[in-house]
Amino acid sequence: MSWYILLLAGLFEIGWAVGLEYSDGFSKPLPSIAVVVGYGSAFYLLSRALEDLSVGFVYATWSGAGIVGAALVGVVLFDEGVDLAAVVGMTLVVAGVTVLAGFSSAYSPAH
């Protein structure tokens, strides 16, 4: 169950980050409210995931989802560019989380 909660927290992480673009510097009320609600929801869900998973793994996964997810949504919704360096960087983020989850006895979810 904690995995699903962490996944949902990652989606809220992406959502509030993207919502910042729509809020136009918090000058638009509805997107601004969505950012605050999304941020609060992401942190609440993070706290729930921490009940069963290690803090290193949870934070790495959540922030990695935010980094990669927001960058990908930026490409799709805001026509932001992507180059080789961006692809390599995002690949390294995903690889880092994968190594933590699969190979680190200190940060593995099974720990």
XYZ file of C-alpha atoms in Angstrom:
111
model
C 0.000 0.000 0.000
C 2.856 2.395 0.776
C 4.078 2.044 -2.806
C 0.743 3.301 -4.126
C 0.748 6.154 -1.641
C 4.268 7.075 -2.751
C 3.186 6.946 -6.395
C 0.275 9.256 -5.644
C 2.599 11.611 -3.734
C 4.832 11.712 -6.818
C 1.875 12.627 -9.008
C 0.947 15.467 -6.647
C 4.597 16.569 -6.722
C 4.413 16.843 -10.503
C 0.992 18.482 -10.353
C 1.894 21.309 -7.993
C 5.141 22.004 -9.850
C 3.296 22.280 -13.156
C 0.569 24.305 -11.469
C 3.142 26.959 -10.626
C 3.430 27.711 -14.331
C -0.324 28.192 -14.618
C -0.517 30.330 -11.456
C 1.484 33.099 -13.164
C 3.389 34.054 -10.032
C 0.402 33.289 -7.806
C -1.598 36.006 -9.574
C -4.311 33.578 -10.729
C -6.426 32.309 -7.812
C -7.548 28.869 -9.002
C -4.141 27.591 -10.138
C -2.601 29.109 -6.997
C -5.043 27.247 -4.775
C -4.347 24.049 -6.737
C -0.610 24.507 -6.104
C -1.087 24.876 -2.350
C -3.497 21.932 -2.146
C -1.226 19.785 -4.320
C 1.834 20.624 -2.250
C 0.043 19.888 1.008
C -1.331 16.634 -0.382
C 2.096 15.556 -1.597
C 3.618 16.115 1.848
C 0.758 14.376 3.615
C 1.111 11.352 1.335
C 4.884 11.408 1.831
C 4.357 11.184 5.579
C 2.069 8.196 5.085
C 4.578 6.421 2.827
C 7.235 6.931 5.505
C 5.246 4.735 7.867
C 6.505 1.643 6.006
C 9.350 2.779 3.747
C 12.744 4.311 4.535
C 13.159 8.072 4.361
C 16.066 7.882 1.904
C 14.113 5.749 -0.523
C 10.877 7.722 -0.175
C 12.499 11.101 -0.677
C 14.664 9.944 -3.567
C 11.675 8.399 -5.316
C 9.391 11.367 -4.698
C 11.874 14.013 -5.757
C 12.987 11.911 -8.731
C 9.383 11.571 -9.868
C 9.010 15.327 -9.543
C 12.166 16.088 -11.500
C 11.517 13.702 -14.361
C 7.733 14.092 -14.397
C 7.748 17.904 -14.350
C 10.393 17.992 -17.073
C 8.366 15.628 -19.273
C 5.135 17.526 -18.677
C 7.002 20.747 -19.513
C 7.989 19.264 -22.851
C 4.418 18.193 -23.630
C 2.392 21.126 -22.259
C 4.768 24.078 -22.488
C 6.819 23.149 -25.548
C 10.017 23.148 -23.503
C 13.015 21.726 -25.281
C 14.826 18.561 -24.435
C 18.395 17.822 -25.428
C 20.894 15.056 -24.860
C 22.030 16.518 -21.534
C 18.436 16.559 -20.259
C 17.880 12.957 -21.320
C 21.136 11.875 -19.669
C 20.269 13.786 -16.501
C 16.797 12.277 -16.233
C 18.221 8.832 -16.945
C 20.711 9.290 -14.120
C 17.921 10.298 -11.725
C 15.912 7.183 -12.602
C 19.046 5.028 -12.366
C 19.870 6.477 -8.954
C 16.435 5.679 -7.555
C 16.606 2.205 -9.101
C 19.983 1.532 -7.474
C 18.678 2.721 -4.098
C 15.594 0.541 -4.350
C 17.166 -2.544 -5.815
C 20.697 -2.735 -4.510
C 21.160 -0.656 -1.372
C 20.525 -2.555 1.832
C 20.326 0.785 3.651
C 17.638 2.295 1.448
C 15.843 -0.640 -0.101
C 12.079 -0.681 0.510
C 12.462 -4.230 1.796
C 14.857 -2.996 4.513
